[in-house]
mmCIF file of C-alpha atoms in Angstrom:
data_model
loop_
_atom_site.group_PDB
_atom_site.id
_atom_site.type_symbol
_atom_site.label_atom_id
_atom_site.label_comp_id
_atom_site.label_asym_id
_atom_site.label_seq_id
_atom_site.Cartn_x
_atom_site.Cartn_y
_atom_site.Cartn_z
ATOM 1 C CA MET A 1 6.286 -17.358 0.331
ATOM 2 C CA ALA A 2 6.785 -14.042 -1.500
ATOM 3 C CA ILE A 3 5.335 -10.617 -0.829
ATOM 4 C CA PRO A 4 2.590 -9.520 -3.281
ATOM 5 C CA VAL A 5 3.561 -7.966 -6.624
ATOM 6 C CA ILE A 6 0.842 -5.635 -7.960
ATOM 7 C CA ASP A 7 0.497 -4.011 -11.391
ATOM 8 C CA PHE A 8 -0.446 -0.430 -10.481
ATOM 9 C CA SER A 9 -1.410 0.468 -14.057
ATOM 10 C CA LYS A 10 -4.429 -1.862 -13.822
ATOM 11 C CA LEU A 11 -6.088 0.572 -11.413
ATOM 12 C CA TYR A 12 -6.970 2.648 -14.441
ATOM 13 C CA GLY A 13 -8.694 -0.003 -16.545
ATOM 14 C CA GLU A 14 -11.196 -2.821 -16.432
ATOM 15 C CA GLU A 15 -9.353 -4.578 -13.592
ATOM 16 C CA ARG A 16 -9.663 -1.661 -11.150
ATOM 17 C CA ALA A 17 -11.838 -3.524 -8.617
ATOM 18 C CA LYS A 18 -9.533 -6.543 -8.640
ATOM 19 C CA THR A 19 -6.442 -4.328 -8.225
ATOM 20 C CA LEU A 20 -8.033 -2.377 -5.362
ATOM 21 C CA ALA A 21 -8.771 -5.697 -3.655
ATOM 22 C CA GLN A 22 -5.174 -6.863 -4.176
ATOM 23 C CA ILE A 23 -3.832 -3.667 -2.574
ATOM 24 C CA ALA A 24 -6.325 -3.931 0.317
ATOM 25 C CA ASN A 25 -5.240 -7.501 0.972
ATOM 26 C CA ALA A 26 -1.552 -6.552 0.763
ATOM 27 C CA CYS A 27 -2.074 -3.734 3.304
ATOM 28 C CA GLU A 28 -4.138 -5.873 5.693
ATOM 29 C CA VAL A 29 -2.241 -9.171 5.511
ATOM 30 C CA TRP A 30 1.319 -8.213 4.563
ATOM 31 C CA GLY A 31 2.057 -4.532 5.261
ATOM 32 C CA PHE A 32 4.538 -4.739 2.345
ATOM 33 C CA PHE A 33 3.973 -5.083 -1.407
ATOM 34 C CA GLN A 34 5.808 -4.389 -4.657
ATOM 35 C CA LEU A 35 4.401 -2.117 -7.360
ATOM 36 C CA VAL A 36 5.256 -2.614 -11.035
ATOM 37 C CA ASN A 37 4.049 -0.333 -13.859
ATOM 38 C CA HIS A 38 3.860 2.413 -11.257
ATOM 39 C CA GLY A 39 4.301 5.287 -13.708
ATOM 40 C CA ILE A 40 7.918 6.206 -12.939
ATOM 41 C CA SER A 41 9.963 5.867 -16.096
ATOM 42 C CA GLU A 42 12.703 3.263 -16.366
ATOM 43 C CA GLU A 43 14.940 5.959 -17.843
ATOM 44 C CA LEU A 44 14.655 8.017 -14.632
ATOM 45 C CA LEU A 45 15.185 4.944 -12.424
ATOM 46 C CA GLU A 46 18.330 4.026 -14.382
ATOM 47 C CA ARG A 47 19.666 7.558 -13.818
ATOM 48 C CA VAL A 48 18.879 7.275 -10.093
ATOM 49 C CA LYS A 49 20.864 4.016 -9.871
ATOM 50 C CA LYS A 50 23.781 5.641 -11.685
ATOM 51 C CA VAL A 51 24.015 8.806 -9.562
ATOM 52 C CA ALA A 52 23.454 6.905 -6.291
ATOM 53 C CA SER A 53 26.269 4.490 -7.111
ATOM 54 C CA GLU A 54 28.601 7.291 -8.221
ATOM 55 C CA CYS A 55 27.780 9.353 -5.136
ATOM 56 C CA TYR A 56 28.687 6.440 -2.860
ATOM 57 C CA LYS A 57 32.033 5.935 -4.591
ATOM 58 C CA LEU A 58 32.905 9.629 -4.796
ATOM 59 C CA GLU A 59 31.536 11.023 -1.559
ATOM 60 C CA ARG A 60 30.704 8.244 0.907
ATOM 61 C CA GLU A 61 32.893 5.149 0.568
ATOM 62 C CA GLU A 62 35.974 6.559 2.247
ATOM 63 C CA GLY A 63 33.902 7.744 5.195
ATOM 64 C CA PHE A 64 32.315 4.321 5.625
ATOM 65 C CA LYS A 65 35.725 2.640 5.690
ATOM 66 C CA ASN A 66 36.565 4.813 8.699
ATOM 67 C CA SER A 67 33.166 4.437 10.390
ATOM 68 C CA ALA A 68 32.422 3.133 13.875
ATOM 69 C CA ALA A 69 30.804 0.012 12.377
ATOM 70 C CA VAL A 70 33.971 -0.983 10.509
ATOM 71 C CA LYS A 71 36.271 -0.229 13.455
ATOM 72 C CA LYS A 72 34.099 -2.098 15.958
ATOM 73 C CA LEU A 73 33.727 -5.113 13.693
ATOM 74 C CA ILE A 74 37.520 -5.347 13.332
ATOM 75 C CA GLU A 75 37.864 -5.162 17.148
ATOM 76 C CA LEU A 76 35.223 -7.851 17.621
ATOM 77 C CA VAL A 77 36.858 -10.229 15.137
ATOM 78 C CA GLU A 78 40.215 -9.766 16.863
ATOM 79 C CA LYS A 79 38.649 -10.566 20.264
ATOM 80 C CA LYS A 80 37.141 -13.828 18.912
ATOM 81 C CA SER A 81 34.439 -13.633 21.578
ATOM 82 C CA GLY A 82 31.604 -14.851 19.356
ATOM 83 C CA GLU A 83 29.563 -11.775 20.301
ATOM 84 C CA LYS A 84 27.481 -9.844 17.771
ATOM 85 C CA LEU A 85 27.479 -6.056 17.318
ATOM 86 C CA GLU A 86 23.994 -5.239 18.578
ATOM 87 C CA ASN A 87 23.807 -1.444 18.753
ATOM 88 C CA LEU A 88 24.879 -0.314 15.306
ATOM 89 C CA ASP A 89 24.196 -1.084 11.656
ATOM 90 C CA TRP A 90 26.408 -1.960 8.667
ATOM 91 C CA GLU A 91 24.936 0.920 6.684
ATOM 92 C CA ASP A 92 26.041 4.141 5.035
ATOM 93 C CA VAL A 93 23.080 6.515 4.995
ATOM 94 C CA PHE A 94 22.170 10.143 4.378
ATOM 95 C CA LEU A 95 18.879 12.041 4.116
ATOM 96 C CA LEU A 96 17.522 14.190 1.307
ATOM 97 C CA SER A 97 14.751 16.640 2.165
ATOM 98 C CA ASP A 98 13.572 19.981 0.810
ATOM 99 C CA ASP A 99 15.597 21.947 3.328
ATOM 100 C CA ASN A 100 18.886 20.164 3.992
ATOM 101 C CA GLU A 101 22.260 20.084 2.249
ATOM 102 C CA TRP A 102 22.664 17.475 -0.495
ATOM 103 C CA PRO A 103 25.877 15.864 -1.799
ATOM 104 C CA SER A 104 27.373 18.274 -4.315
ATOM 105 C CA LYS A 105 30.370 16.570 -5.964
ATOM 106 C CA THR A 106 28.521 13.937 -8.018
ATOM 107 C CA PRO A 107 27.529 15.167 -11.505
ATOM 108 C CA GLY A 108 23.771 15.106 -12.049
ATOM 109 C CA PHE A 109 22.977 13.908 -8.517
ATOM 110 C CA LYS A 110 20.922 16.903 -7.368
ATOM 111 C CA GLU A 111 18.918 17.253 -10.588
ATOM 112 C CA THR A 112 18.185 13.527 -10.876
ATOM 113 C CA MET A 113 17.208 13.053 -7.244
ATOM 114 C CA ALA A 114 15.014 16.182 -7.224
ATOM 115 C CA GLU A 115 13.131 14.821 -10.251
ATOM 116 C CA TYR A 116 12.888 11.379 -8.654
ATOM 117 C CA ARG A 117 11.572 12.778 -5.367
ATOM 118 C CA SER A 118 8.917 14.780 -7.203
ATOM 119 C CA GLU A 119 7.697 11.632 -8.998
ATOM 120 C CA LEU A 120 7.801 9.535 -5.819
ATOM 121 C CA LYS A 121 5.774 12.090 -3.874
ATOM 122 C CA LYS A 122 3.023 11.920 -6.519
ATOM 123 C CA LEU A 123 3.087 8.119 -6.347
ATOM 124 C CA ALA A 124 2.832 8.248 -2.529
ATOM 125 C CA GLU A 125 -0.251 10.478 -2.800
ATOM 126 C CA ASN A 126 -1.794 8.107 -5.349
ATOM 127 C CA VAL A 127 -1.187 5.153 -3.024
ATOM 128 C CA MET A 128 -2.748 7.067 -0.107
ATOM 129 C CA GLU A 129 -5.843 7.794 -2.229
ATOM 130 C CA VAL A 130 -6.165 4.048 -2.912
ATOM 131 C CA MET A 131 -5.919 3.433 0.840
ATOM 132 C CA ASP A 132 -8.642 6.045 1.420
ATOM 133 C CA GLU A 133 -10.920 4.263 -1.035
ATOM 134 C CA ASN A 134 -10.212 0.806 0.362
ATOM 135 C CA LEU A 135 -10.815 1.966 3.935
ATOM 136 C CA GLY A 136 -14.060 3.740 3.027
ATOM 137 C CA LEU A 137 -12.618 7.158 3.895
ATOM 138 C CA PRO A 138 -13.255 10.394 1.969
ATOM 139 C CA ASN A 139 -10.846 10.931 -0.929
ATOM 140 C CA GLY A 140 -7.769 12.786 0.331
ATOM 141 C CA TYR A 141 -8.395 11.904 3.991
ATOM 142 C CA ILE A 142 -4.920 10.489 4.767
ATOM 143 C CA LYS A 143 -3.118 13.273 2.897
ATOM 144 C CA LYS A 144 -5.130 15.899 4.783
ATOM 145 C CA ALA A 145 -4.433 14.192 8.127
ATOM 146 C CA PHE A 146 -0.695 14.086 7.400
ATOM 147 C CA ASN A 147 -0.622 17.721 6.294
ATOM 148 C CA GLY A 148 -2.553 18.869 9.370
ATOM 149 C CA GLY A 149 -5.364 20.146 7.131
ATOM 150 C CA GLU A 150 -5.159 21.784 3.727
ATOM 151 C CA GLY A 151 -1.753 22.856 2.409
ATOM 152 C CA ASP A 152 1.550 21.092 1.930
ATOM 153 C CA ASN A 153 3.003 20.648 5.409
ATOM 154 C CA ALA A 154 3.709 16.899 5.404
ATOM 155 C CA PHE A 155 7.342 15.790 5.507
ATOM 156 C CA PHE A 156 8.683 13.996 2.449
ATOM 157 C CA GLY A 157 12.167 12.599 3.028
ATOM 158 C CA THR A 158 14.439 10.265 1.070
ATOM 159 C CA LYS A 159 16.988 8.079 2.827
ATOM 160 C CA VAL A 160 19.832 7.019 0.516
ATOM 161 C CA SER A 161 21.507 3.928 1.960
ATOM 162 C CA HIS A 162 24.227 1.542 0.903
ATOM 163 C CA TYR A 163 25.025 -1.727 2.657
ATOM 164 C CA PRO A 164 28.609 -2.486 1.601
ATOM 165 C CA SER A 165 29.980 -6.025 1.365
ATOM 166 C CA CYS A 166 30.595 -7.263 4.881
ATOM 167 C CA PRO A 167 33.431 -9.700 5.655
ATOM 168 C CA HIS A 168 31.591 -11.061 8.744
ATOM 169 C CA PRO A 169 27.820 -10.751 8.115
ATOM 170 C CA GLU A 170 27.072 -13.149 10.969
ATOM 171 C CA LEU A 171 28.438 -10.591 13.473
ATOM 172 C CA VAL A 172 26.487 -7.441 12.514
ATOM 173 C CA ASN A 173 23.094 -6.341 11.221
ATOM 174 C CA GLY A 174 22.749 -4.419 7.980
ATOM 175 C CA LEU A 175 19.846 -2.638 9.675
ATOM 176 C CA ARG A 176 18.325 -3.834 12.941
ATOM 177 C CA PRO A 177 14.679 -5.004 13.038
ATOM 178 C CA HIS A 178 12.182 -2.139 13.407
ATOM 179 C CA THR A 179 8.880 -0.755 12.197
ATOM 180 C CA ASP A 180 8.766 2.599 10.401
ATOM 181 C CA ALA A 181 7.506 5.564 12.410
ATOM 182 C CA GLY A 182 5.831 7.476 9.616
ATOM 183 C CA GLY A 183 3.182 7.088 6.957
ATOM 184 C CA VAL A 184 3.763 5.530 3.550
ATOM 185 C CA ILE A 185 7.261 4.321 2.622
ATOM 186 C CA LEU A 186 8.358 3.818 -0.995
ATOM 187 C CA LEU A 187 11.562 1.858 -1.487
ATOM 188 C CA PHE A 188 13.655 1.566 -4.637
ATOM 189 C CA GLN A 189 15.924 -1.337 -3.736
ATOM 190 C CA ASP A 190 18.865 -3.020 -5.394
ATOM 191 C CA GLU A 191 17.776 -5.400 -8.168
ATOM 192 C CA LYS A 192 20.714 -7.775 -7.631
ATOM 193 C CA VAL A 193 21.831 -7.756 -3.999
ATOM 194 C CA GLY A 194 19.148 -8.905 -1.550
ATOM 195 C CA GLY A 195 19.039 -8.595 2.226
ATOM 196 C CA LEU A 196 15.680 -6.958 3.083
ATOM 197 C CA GLN A 197 13.367 -9.223 5.095
ATOM 198 C CA ILE A 198 9.964 -8.809 6.738
ATOM 199 C CA LEU A 199 8.576 -10.675 9.736
ATOM 200 C CA LYS A 200 5.436 -12.600 8.748
ATOM 201 C CA ASP A 201 3.816 -15.199 11.010
ATOM 202 C CA ASP A 202 6.993 -15.310 13.146
ATOM 203 C CA GLU A 203 9.170 -16.070 10.120
ATOM 204 C CA TRP A 204 11.653 -13.796 8.334
ATOM 205 C CA ILE A 205 10.795 -13.639 4.612
ATOM 206 C CA ASP A 206 12.954 -12.146 1.838
ATOM 207 C CA VAL A 207 11.635 -9.156 -0.092
ATOM 208 C CA GLN A 208 12.732 -10.469 -3.470
ATOM 209 C CA PRO A 209 14.701 -8.016 -5.646
ATOM 210 C CA LEU A 210 12.576 -7.129 -8.692
ATOM 211 C CA PRO A 211 14.084 -4.760 -11.289
ATOM 212 C CA ASN A 212 12.615 -1.247 -11.236
ATOM 213 C CA SER A 213 9.759 -2.089 -8.884
ATOM 214 C CA ILE A 214 8.852 0.170 -5.973
ATOM 215 C CA VAL A 215 8.337 -1.587 -2.627
ATOM 216 C CA ILE A 216 5.555 -0.014 -0.541
ATOM 217 C CA ASN A 217 5.186 -0.458 3.196
ATOM 218 C CA THR A 218 2.872 1.048 5.767
ATOM 219 C CA GLY A 219 4.286 2.891 8.772
ATOM 220 C CA ASP A 220 3.021 3.289 12.332
ATOM 221 C CA GLN A 221 0.838 6.308 11.442
ATOM 222 C CA ILE A 222 -1.129 4.363 8.821
ATOM 223 C CA GLU A 223 -1.704 1.683 11.475
ATOM 224 C CA VAL A 224 -3.146 4.356 13.782
ATOM 225 C CA LEU A 225 -5.289 6.104 11.142
ATOM 226 C CA SER A 226 -6.705 2.768 9.973
ATOM 227 C CA ASN A 227 -7.424 1.823 13.608
ATOM 228 C CA GLY A 228 -5.273 -1.281 13.183
ATOM 229 C CA ARG A 229 -6.718 -2.605 9.924
ATOM 230 C CA TYR A 230 -3.373 -1.930 8.266
ATOM 231 C CA LYS A 231 -0.305 -2.811 10.325
ATOM 232 C CA SER A 232 3.247 -1.502 10.286
ATOM 233 C CA ILE A 233 5.487 -4.537 9.890
ATOM 234 C CA TRP A 234 8.815 -5.468 11.437
ATOM 235 C CA HIS A 235 11.593 -5.564 8.858
ATOM 236 C CA ARG A 236 15.381 -5.756 8.789
ATOM 237 C CA VAL A 237 18.347 -5.801 6.426
ATOM 238 C CA ASN A 238 20.890 -8.592 6.704
ATOM 239 C CA ALA A 239 24.521 -7.766 6.095
ATOM 240 C CA THR A 240 25.903 -9.715 3.146
ATOM 241 C CA PRO A 241 29.336 -10.566 1.740
ATOM 242 C CA ASP A 242 27.940 -10.331 -1.818
ATOM 243 C CA GLY A 243 28.149 -6.828 -3.213
ATOM 244 C CA ASN A 244 27.125 -3.329 -2.161
ATOM 245 C CA ARG A 245 23.314 -3.158 -1.758
ATOM 246 C CA ARG A 246 21.627 0.106 -2.790
ATOM 247 C CA SER A 247 18.445 1.117 -0.954
ATOM 248 C CA ILE A 248 16.596 4.400 -1.547
ATOM 249 C CA ALA A 249 13.625 4.768 0.805
ATOM 250 C CA SER A 250 11.284 7.751 0.517
ATOM 251 C CA PHE A 251 8.696 8.384 3.175
ATOM 252 C CA TYR A 252 5.563 10.518 3.216
ATOM 253 C CA ASN A 253 5.224 11.394 6.909
ATOM 254 C CA PRO A 254 2.883 13.645 8.847
ATOM 255 C CA SER A 255 3.926 17.178 9.684
ATOM 256 C CA LEU A 256 5.432 17.251 13.183
ATOM 257 C CA LYS A 257 2.474 19.437 14.211
ATOM 258 C CA ALA A 258 -0.186 17.130 12.738
ATOM 259 C CA THR A 259 -2.588 15.424 15.145
ATOM 260 C CA ILE A 260 -2.907 11.715 14.378
ATOM 261 C CA ALA A 261 -5.785 9.532 15.569
ATOM 262 C CA PRO A 262 -7.894 6.646 14.270
ATOM 263 C CA ALA A 263 -10.298 7.867 11.582
ATOM 264 C CA LEU A 264 -13.723 8.410 13.122
ATOM 265 C CA GLU A 265 -15.272 6.376 10.306
ATOM 266 C CA LEU A 266 -13.228 3.336 11.306
ATOM 267 C CA SER A 267 -14.014 3.318 15.000
ATOM 268 C CA GLU A 268 -15.982 0.221 15.905
ATOM 269 C CA LYS A 269 -18.748 2.025 17.784
ATOM 270 C CA ALA A 270 -19.655 4.950 15.572
ATOM 271 C CA ASN A 271 -22.297 6.259 17.982
ATOM 272 C CA GLN A 272 -19.820 6.610 20.863
ATOM 273 C CA GLU A 273 -16.890 8.917 21.487
ATOM 274 C CA VAL A 274 -13.883 8.015 19.325
ATOM 275 C CA GLU A 275 -11.635 7.618 22.370
ATOM 276 C CA GLN A 276 -13.736 4.665 23.514
ATOM 277 C CA ALA A 277 -14.021 3.052 20.117
ATOM 278 C CA ALA A 278 -10.436 3.545 18.994
ATOM 279 C CA ASN A 279 -7.647 1.024 19.507
ATOM 280 C CA TYR A 280 -4.975 3.765 19.474
ATOM 281 C CA PRO A 281 -4.493 7.120 21.217
ATOM 282 C CA LYS A 282 -4.745 10.567 19.666
ATOM 283 C CA PHE A 283 -1.394 12.379 19.633
ATOM 284 C CA VAL A 284 0.752 15.007 17.944
ATOM 285 C CA PHE A 285 3.193 13.359 15.510
ATOM 286 C CA GLY A 286 6.179 15.357 16.817
ATOM 287 C CA ASP A 287 5.601 13.843 20.268
ATOM 288 C CA TYR A 288 5.525 10.369 18.723
ATOM 289 C CA MET A 289 8.829 11.023 16.947
ATOM 290 C CA SER A 290 10.434 12.045 20.254
ATOM 291 C CA VAL A 291 9.454 8.653 21.699
ATOM 292 C CA TYR A 292 10.466 6.795 18.502
ATOM 293 C CA ALA A 293 13.944 8.354 18.514
ATOM 294 C CA GLU A 294 14.568 6.591 21.846
ATOM 295 C CA GLN A 295 12.699 3.343 21.065
ATOM 296 C CA LYS A 296 13.070 2.692 17.307
ATOM 297 C CA PHE A 297 14.380 -0.852 17.687
ATOM 298 C CA LEU A 298 11.961 -1.811 20.486
ATOM 299 C CA PRO A 299 8.348 -3.072 20.255
ATOM 300 C CA LYS A 300 5.937 -0.424 18.965
ATOM 301 C CA GLU A 301 3.043 -0.933 21.419
ATOM 302 C CA PRO A 302 4.857 0.787 24.341
ATOM 303 C CA ARG A 303 5.465 3.763 22.020
ATOM 304 C CA PHE A 304 1.713 4.224 21.629
ATOM 305 C CA GLN A 305 1.296 3.915 25.413
ATOM 306 C CA ALA A 306 4.086 6.419 26.062
ATOM 307 C CA VAL A 307 2.700 9.008 23.659
ATOM 308 C CA ASN A 308 -0.782 8.524 25.134
ATOM 309 C CA ALA A 309 0.595 9.492 28.536
ATOM 310 C CA MET A 310 2.102 12.777 27.257
#
């Protein structure tokens, strides 16, 4: 069983209806899919790989070697207790956003990643427009909801991660199982070193590495807006002894001030108040993030209940 691979370029030709249906099915049944021919040039993606790899070697590797994960794994191996490290991840990670400090020692890193983020943000908005169409919502509905109205207030972040070779992958997670808090996530993953898995029908399934594809997954806020038609899916990264896995995840999230609720059009009883028809509460995204920060690796349903009580 493999997650769907969809040719995004076919949206703009004779196979538009078929491609829309493929994306709808991927969102409803899988919550994860891979896009090929997505419009981001291979030349840019090759540059992204290069600067990400160089940045890890120049600016991150030494820090990871001295990290809590490495120290605690060494302690655990020496104890020979057979326990697993449950509360941390075998991951080096940093965030790129429009208003934080970026790594500065790697030649070309800032310019390349700024260009990449600009292209990814456009792709995210294109994907959201496809979701609008498939859900029967007005064009631009999801974008407007995430931005809290007109304007450009949504948060677009990029998480640059590396999962270095692990000498004892059976004792630690690369990244613990979780669903994503936000909206639409666009992942540029390593084409050689695997490790990403999703939970489908109670079984962990590999997200197969596919050169220069972009993996899309739906976050908790898309689940809410779609009133549960699209689900955010549990996923994890396994630690591996085979190579250093690159993972660059960009996420188009609501503004912290945005109010998120099931779209009125998707409520089951259109002639009644949305609160009665909706399967999810109405809340401010910043409140949801406060709950998520405490409960990221726990089931998502209590998060919705907790934010409903605020």
